[in-house]
mmCIF file of C-alpha atoms in Angstrom:
data_model
loop_
_atom_site.group_PDB
_atom_site.id
_atom_site.type_symbol
_atom_site.label_atom_id
_atom_site.label_comp_id
_atom_site.label_asym_id
_atom_site.label_seq_id
_atom_site.Cartn_x
_atom_site.Cartn_y
_atom_site.Cartn_z
ATOM 1 C CA MET A 257 83.369 102.540 125.197
ATOM 2 C CA ALA A 258 79.737 103.479 126.826
ATOM 3 C CA LEU A 259 77.081 103.777 124.286
ATOM 4 C CA SER A 260 76.473 107.430 124.851
ATOM 5 C CA SER A 261 72.786 107.372 124.248
ATOM 6 C CA TRP A 262 72.115 104.373 126.077
ATOM 7 C CA GLU A 263 74.563 104.703 129.114
ATOM 8 C CA LYS A 264 74.199 102.504 132.054
ATOM 9 C CA ILE A 265 71.081 101.124 130.208
ATOM 10 C CA ILE A 266 72.610 98.957 127.623
ATOM 11 C CA ASP A 267 76.079 97.495 127.279
ATOM 12 C CA PRO A 268 77.482 96.113 123.962
ATOM 13 C CA PRO A 269 76.739 92.275 124.195
ATOM 14 C CA GLN A 270 80.270 91.304 122.715
ATOM 15 C CA ARG A 271 82.974 92.735 124.909
ATOM 16 C CA GLY A 272 86.590 93.261 123.949
ATOM 17 C CA ARG A 273 86.161 95.910 121.130
ATOM 18 C CA ALA A 274 89.544 98.007 121.110
ATOM 19 C CA GLU A 275 89.024 101.824 121.725
ATOM 20 C CA LYS A 276 90.785 104.561 119.755
ATOM 21 C CA PRO A 277 93.591 105.167 119.547
ATOM 22 C CA ARG A 278 94.130 101.560 118.511
ATOM 23 C CA LEU A 279 96.487 99.374 116.721
ATOM 24 C CA THR A 280 94.212 96.665 115.826
ATOM 25 C CA GLY A 281 90.452 96.501 114.877
ATOM 26 C CA LEU A 282 90.990 99.366 112.465
ATOM 27 C CA THR A 283 87.997 100.479 110.242
ATOM 28 C CA MET A 284 89.143 101.907 107.146
ATOM 29 C CA VAL A 285 86.686 103.757 104.995
ATOM 30 C CA ILE A 286 86.777 104.221 101.220
ATOM 31 C CA ASP A 287 85.942 107.889 100.265
ATOM 32 C CA LYS A 288 84.631 108.775 96.811
ATOM 33 C CA GLY A 289 84.220 112.508 97.073
ATOM 34 C CA LEU A 290 82.028 113.351 99.938
ATOM 35 C CA PRO A 291 81.974 116.955 100.263
ATOM 36 C CA ILE A 292 83.500 118.778 103.079
ATOM 37 C CA ASN A 293 80.324 119.895 105.389
ATOM 38 C CA GLN A 294 78.717 116.376 104.706
ATOM 39 C CA THR A 295 82.218 115.250 105.998
ATOM 40 C CA ARG A 296 82.074 117.530 108.882
ATOM 41 C CA ASP A 297 78.360 116.004 109.739
ATOM 42 C CA TRP A 298 79.497 112.185 109.295
ATOM 43 C CA LEU A 299 82.457 112.706 111.413
ATOM 44 C CA ALA A 300 80.444 114.138 114.425
ATOM 45 C CA LEU A 301 78.501 110.750 114.744
ATOM 46 C CA ALA A 302 81.505 108.395 113.095
ATOM 47 C CA ALA A 303 84.543 109.720 114.077
ATOM 48 C CA PRO A 304 84.943 107.313 117.048
ATOM 49 C CA TYR A 305 84.802 104.235 114.912
ATOM 50 C CA VAL A 306 86.965 105.356 111.856
ATOM 51 C CA ASP A 307 90.864 105.063 111.980
ATOM 52 C CA LEU A 308 91.756 105.527 108.236
ATOM 53 C CA VAL A 309 90.164 107.142 105.003
ATOM 54 C CA LYS A 310 91.122 106.549 101.737
ATOM 55 C CA LEU A 311 90.729 109.037 99.086
ATOM 56 C CA THR A 312 90.192 106.356 96.574
ATOM 57 C CA PHE A 313 91.094 106.094 93.023
ATOM 58 C CA GLY A 314 92.399 109.343 91.837
ATOM 59 C CA THR A 315 89.741 111.164 93.437
ATOM 60 C CA SER A 316 92.163 113.777 95.332
ATOM 61 C CA ALA A 317 93.338 115.349 92.190
ATOM 62 C CA LEU A 318 90.004 116.368 91.470
ATOM 63 C CA TYR A 319 89.744 118.496 94.562
ATOM 64 C CA PRO A 320 90.192 122.392 94.705
ATOM 65 C CA LYS A 321 93.333 122.860 96.789
ATOM 66 C CA THR A 322 91.518 124.799 99.207
ATOM 67 C CA VAL A 323 88.949 121.856 99.860
ATOM 68 C CA LEU A 324 91.150 119.315 100.030
ATOM 69 C CA ALA A 325 93.563 121.218 102.610
ATOM 70 C CA ALA A 326 90.576 121.783 104.622
ATOM 71 C CA LYS A 327 89.176 117.996 104.401
ATOM 72 C CA ILE A 328 93.012 116.684 105.475
ATOM 73 C CA GLN A 329 92.688 119.137 108.298
ATOM 74 C CA LEU A 330 89.336 117.990 109.417
ATOM 75 C CA LEU A 331 89.984 114.415 109.427
ATOM 76 C CA ARG A 332 93.715 114.656 111.176
ATOM 77 C CA GLU A 333 92.327 116.720 113.959
ATOM 78 C CA LYS A 334 89.880 113.653 114.513
ATOM 79 C CA GLY A 335 92.681 111.530 114.921
ATOM 80 C CA ILE A 336 92.101 109.834 111.410
ATOM 81 C CA GLY A 337 94.980 108.539 109.328
ATOM 82 C CA LEU A 338 94.351 109.677 105.786
ATOM 83 C CA PHE A 339 95.931 108.648 102.443
ATOM 84 C CA PRO A 340 95.331 108.933 98.734
ATOM 85 C CA GLY A 341 94.343 106.177 96.697
ATOM 86 C CA GLY A 342 97.266 103.673 95.635
ATOM 87 C CA THR A 343 95.990 104.100 91.905
ATOM 88 C CA LEU A 344 97.426 107.805 91.921
ATOM 89 C CA LEU A 345 100.801 106.868 92.875
ATOM 90 C CA GLU A 346 100.508 103.882 90.115
ATOM 91 C CA ILE A 347 100.042 106.871 87.752
ATOM 92 C CA ALA A 348 102.949 108.730 89.152
ATOM 93 C CA VAL A 349 105.035 105.841 88.684
ATOM 94 C CA LEU A 350 104.221 105.248 85.238
ATOM 95 C CA GLN A 351 104.696 108.923 84.665
ATOM 96 C CA GLY A 352 108.217 109.151 86.275
ATOM 97 C CA LYS A 353 107.057 111.400 89.231
ATOM 98 C CA ALA A 354 106.780 108.908 92.125
ATOM 99 C CA ILE A 355 109.501 111.043 94.073
ATOM 100 C CA PRO A 356 107.537 114.395 93.565
ATOM 101 C CA PHE A 357 104.243 112.576 94.650
ATOM 102 C CA LEU A 358 105.777 111.339 97.688
ATOM 103 C CA ASP A 359 107.115 114.848 98.475
ATOM 104 C CA HIS A 360 103.731 116.438 97.499
ATOM 105 C CA ALA A 361 101.615 114.043 99.404
ATOM 106 C CA CYS A 362 103.796 114.834 102.380
ATOM 107 C CA GLU A 363 103.269 118.986 101.980
ATOM 108 C CA LEU A 364 99.510 118.263 101.714
ATOM 109 C CA GLY A 365 99.230 116.560 105.228
ATOM 110 C CA PHE A 366 98.994 113.060 104.248
ATOM 111 C CA ASP A 367 100.235 110.742 107.032
ATOM 112 C CA PHE A 368 99.695 107.488 105.421
ATOM 113 C CA LEU A 369 100.480 106.150 101.753
ATOM 114 C CA GLU A 370 99.307 103.441 100.027
ATOM 115 C CA ILE A 371 101.866 101.530 97.610
ATOM 116 C CA SER A 372 100.105 99.153 95.064
ATOM 117 C CA ASP A 373 100.271 97.772 91.843
ATOM 118 C CA GLY A 374 96.914 96.680 91.218
ATOM 119 C CA THR A 375 96.810 98.132 87.652
ATOM 120 C CA ILE A 376 100.641 98.232 86.473
ATOM 121 C CA VAL A 377 103.485 96.237 86.666
ATOM 122 C CA MET A 378 105.972 97.098 89.475
ATOM 123 C CA SER A 379 109.005 95.436 90.030
ATOM 124 C CA PRO A 380 110.253 94.277 93.741
ATOM 125 C CA ALA A 381 112.808 96.827 93.060
ATOM 126 C CA VAL A 382 110.421 99.556 92.622
ATOM 127 C CA ARG A 383 108.153 98.446 95.157
ATOM 128 C CA ARG A 384 111.146 98.241 98.103
ATOM 129 C CA GLY A 385 112.416 101.657 96.835
ATOM 130 C CA LEU A 386 109.075 103.322 97.322
ATOM 131 C CA LEU A 387 108.632 101.768 100.602
ATOM 132 C CA ARG A 388 111.720 103.085 101.871
ATOM 133 C CA GLU A 389 111.448 106.522 100.220
ATOM 134 C CA ALA A 390 107.778 106.694 101.894
ATOM 135 C CA LYS A 391 109.293 105.454 105.362
ATOM 136 C CA LYS A 392 111.998 108.195 105.202
ATOM 137 C CA ARG A 393 109.414 111.151 104.998
ATOM 138 C CA GLY A 394 107.628 109.870 107.939
ATOM 139 C CA PHE A 395 104.620 108.062 106.322
ATOM 140 C CA ARG A 396 103.029 105.226 107.797
ATOM 141 C CA VAL A 397 102.834 102.614 104.757
ATOM 142 C CA LEU A 398 100.257 100.442 103.826
ATOM 143 C CA THR A 399 100.777 98.100 100.625
ATOM 144 C CA GLU A 400 97.838 96.488 98.675
ATOM 145 C CA VAL A 401 98.373 92.939 97.550
ATOM 146 C CA GLY A 402 96.052 91.761 94.555
ATOM 147 C CA LYS A 403 95.085 92.878 91.015
ATOM 148 C CA LYS A 404 92.047 94.917 89.973
ATOM 149 C CA LYS A 405 91.280 93.666 86.352
ATOM 150 C CA PRO A 406 88.914 90.706 85.830
ATOM 151 C CA GLY A 407 90.931 87.554 85.030
ATOM 152 C CA THR A 408 94.182 88.998 86.992
ATOM 153 C CA LYS A 409 93.703 87.545 90.386
ATOM 154 C CA LEU A 410 96.718 86.367 91.849
ATOM 155 C CA SER A 411 97.131 82.612 93.042
ATOM 156 C CA SER A 412 97.346 81.977 96.800
ATOM 157 C CA GLN A 413 101.320 81.402 96.645
ATOM 158 C CA GLU A 414 101.631 84.792 94.796
ATOM 159 C CA LEU A 415 99.297 86.487 97.192
ATOM 160 C CA ARG A 416 101.269 84.950 100.145
ATOM 161 C CA ALA A 417 105.185 85.928 98.655
ATOM 162 C CA GLN A 418 103.967 89.515 98.070
ATOM 163 C CA LEU A 419 102.688 89.725 101.805
ATOM 164 C CA VAL A 420 105.652 88.257 103.367
ATOM 165 C CA PHE A 421 107.788 90.815 101.087
ATOM 166 C CA ASP A 422 106.144 93.813 102.041
ATOM 167 C CA LEU A 423 106.270 93.026 105.634
ATOM 168 C CA GLU A 424 109.804 92.096 105.647
ATOM 169 C CA GLU A 425 110.634 95.595 103.840
ATOM 170 C CA GLY A 426 108.609 97.376 106.633
ATOM 171 C CA ALA A 427 105.227 98.065 105.595
ATOM 172 C CA ASP A 428 103.036 98.889 108.510
ATOM 173 C CA PHE A 429 100.123 96.909 107.450
ATOM 174 C CA VAL A 430 99.198 95.039 104.177
ATOM 175 C CA ILE A 431 96.026 95.446 102.559
ATOM 176 C CA ILE A 432 94.422 92.473 100.641
ATOM 177 C CA GLU A 433 92.596 93.829 97.650
ATOM 178 C CA GLY A 434 88.880 93.536 97.471
ATOM 179 C CA ARG A 435 88.021 96.578 95.262
ATOM 180 C CA GLU A 436 85.073 98.392 95.920
ATOM 181 C CA SER A 437 82.706 95.811 94.878
ATOM 182 C CA GLY A 438 83.920 92.878 97.039
ATOM 183 C CA LYS A 439 83.919 90.686 93.839
ATOM 184 C CA SER A 440 86.545 88.483 92.008
ATOM 185 C CA ALA A 441 89.457 89.756 93.640
ATOM 186 C CA GLY A 442 92.101 88.806 96.461
ATOM 187 C CA ILE A 443 90.285 86.257 98.424
ATOM 188 C CA TYR A 444 86.608 86.713 96.916
ATOM 189 C CA ASP A 445 85.017 84.963 94.175
ATOM 190 C CA GLU A 446 82.816 86.133 91.600
ATOM 191 C CA SER A 447 79.924 86.589 94.066
ATOM 192 C CA GLY A 448 82.068 87.797 96.935
ATOM 193 C CA GLU A 449 82.399 84.485 98.786
ATOM 194 C CA THR A 450 85.797 84.241 100.716
ATOM 195 C CA ASP A 451 87.928 81.441 99.909
ATOM 196 C CA PRO A 452 88.750 79.510 103.200
ATOM 197 C CA GLU A 453 92.081 77.880 101.899
ATOM 198 C CA VAL A 454 93.762 81.416 100.776
ATOM 199 C CA LEU A 455 92.538 82.685 103.584
ATOM 200 C CA GLU A 456 94.301 80.284 105.789
ATOM 201 C CA SER A 457 97.173 80.457 103.802
ATOM 202 C CA LEU A 458 97.844 83.942 104.349
ATOM 203 C CA LEU A 459 97.242 83.566 107.950
ATOM 204 C CA ALA A 460 99.544 81.066 108.416
ATOM 205 C CA CYS A 461 102.432 83.390 107.159
ATOM 206 C CA THR A 462 101.911 86.156 109.420
ATOM 207 C CA SER A 463 99.818 87.666 112.390
ATOM 208 C CA TRP A 464 96.382 88.720 111.491
ATOM 209 C CA GLU A 465 97.113 92.245 113.266
ATOM 210 C CA ARG A 466 99.237 93.188 110.517
ATOM 211 C CA ILE A 467 96.360 92.685 107.492
ATOM 212 C CA ILE A 468 93.797 94.967 106.654
ATOM 213 C CA TRP A 469 91.040 92.665 104.632
ATOM 214 C CA GLU A 470 89.156 95.031 102.053
ATOM 215 C CA ALA A 471 85.574 93.820 103.014
ATOM 216 C CA PRO A 472 82.950 96.113 101.684
ATOM 217 C CA LEU A 473 79.958 93.652 101.731
ATOM 218 C CA LYS A 474 78.303 92.789 104.937
ATOM 219 C CA LYS A 475 78.662 89.026 104.637
ATOM 220 C CA GLN A 476 82.573 89.779 104.525
ATOM 221 C CA GLN A 477 82.469 91.795 107.360
ATOM 222 C CA LEU A 478 80.584 89.302 109.318
ATOM 223 C CA PHE A 479 82.876 86.184 108.255
ATOM 224 C CA PHE A 480 85.910 87.962 109.470
ATOM 225 C CA ILE A 481 84.469 89.045 112.715
ATOM 226 C CA LYS A 482 82.991 85.547 113.261
ATOM 227 C CA ARG A 483 86.675 84.241 112.272
ATOM 228 C CA LEU A 484 89.214 86.595 114.103
ATOM 229 C CA GLY A 485 87.039 88.418 116.575
ATOM 230 C CA PRO A 486 85.918 91.772 116.947
ATOM 231 C CA ASN A 487 89.215 93.516 116.311
ATOM 232 C CA VAL A 488 90.175 92.535 112.772
ATOM 233 C CA ASN A 489 91.093 95.368 110.555
ATOM 234 C CA LEU A 490 88.466 95.672 107.880
ATOM 235 C CA GLY A 491 88.688 98.377 104.941
ATOM 236 C CA ASN A 492 86.720 99.675 102.103
ATOM 237 C CA ILE A 493 83.888 100.389 104.391
ATOM 238 C CA PRO A 494 81.507 103.063 102.637
ATOM 239 C CA PRO A 495 80.993 105.834 104.889
ATOM 240 C CA GLY A 496 77.300 105.345 105.292
ATOM 241 C CA GLU A 497 78.099 101.683 106.738
ATOM 242 C CA VAL A 498 80.517 102.834 109.443
ATOM 243 C CA LEU A 499 77.872 102.171 112.356
ATOM 244 C CA ALA A 500 76.526 99.301 110.834
ATOM 245 C CA LEU A 501 80.018 97.647 111.003
ATOM 246 C CA GLU A 502 80.495 98.749 114.561
ATOM 247 C CA ALA A 503 77.155 97.051 115.649
ATOM 248 C CA LEU A 504 78.451 93.880 114.311
ATOM 249 C CA ARG A 505 81.697 94.242 115.960
ATOM 250 C CA ARG A 506 79.843 95.049 119.323
ATOM 251 C CA GLY A 507 77.110 92.536 119.216
ATOM 252 C CA LEU A 508 74.349 95.125 118.562
ATOM 253 C CA ARG A 509 73.061 93.262 115.565
ATOM 254 C CA SER A 510 71.468 89.947 115.607
ATOM 255 C CA ASP A 511 74.398 88.297 113.544
ATOM 256 C CA THR A 512 76.668 88.821 116.225
ATOM 257 C CA LEU A 513 74.388 89.319 119.357
ATOM 258 C CA LEU A 514 74.563 85.790 120.683
ATOM 259 C CA PRO A 515 78.130 83.675 120.871
ATOM 260 C CA GLU A 516 77.779 80.530 118.352
#
């Protein structure tokens, strides 16, 4: 993709960045309640670089119906996949309302669904059933692997087993938990550093193209781009950081300007 404002003057130093519509190099944005007019202005600038938006936590339950409908329509018109955060489905599971939840999410216009057990305990049978029911309704399914509560991180073996299970059951992508903070979750320690042994263990059991790494911190984004290239799938990116991430992917920042 040419740099529209600098076309024929500057080419991105790093080549090979996939363009939309793309199956790899996905950027998933975490939306904590961006107002509709701000969303419209943001998309005017960032839409070419955004593939998925998560209305995180249970925030979509707080939207007025008309605002939620308008936001869903706006994002879908830009070719951006949209899903409610997995915690909202976890609440529905606890309340015995998972099937009505799936039906309502479909009616609202969400085209992706996240299945997670970051806070609750979910049996393999329930997880499998949700995945199959979501697929029946035409959702593309993201599952999330990892726990949110401090002190409850899954072991490398547990992460790997859940990743394999979800992909075998038909998940389109598996998200590796990183939380909003990027710390003390998934493959990250309390300071947000990546555990290379856990990373390599996960990469050994599936193609990296099927994994979305939650990486809200710049140092994490840079790590993955250097390890897996510009088309690594990254998630939990704040709206205001999308262009900064894209610049990293394309070598437009000093961190990735020159090959190592």
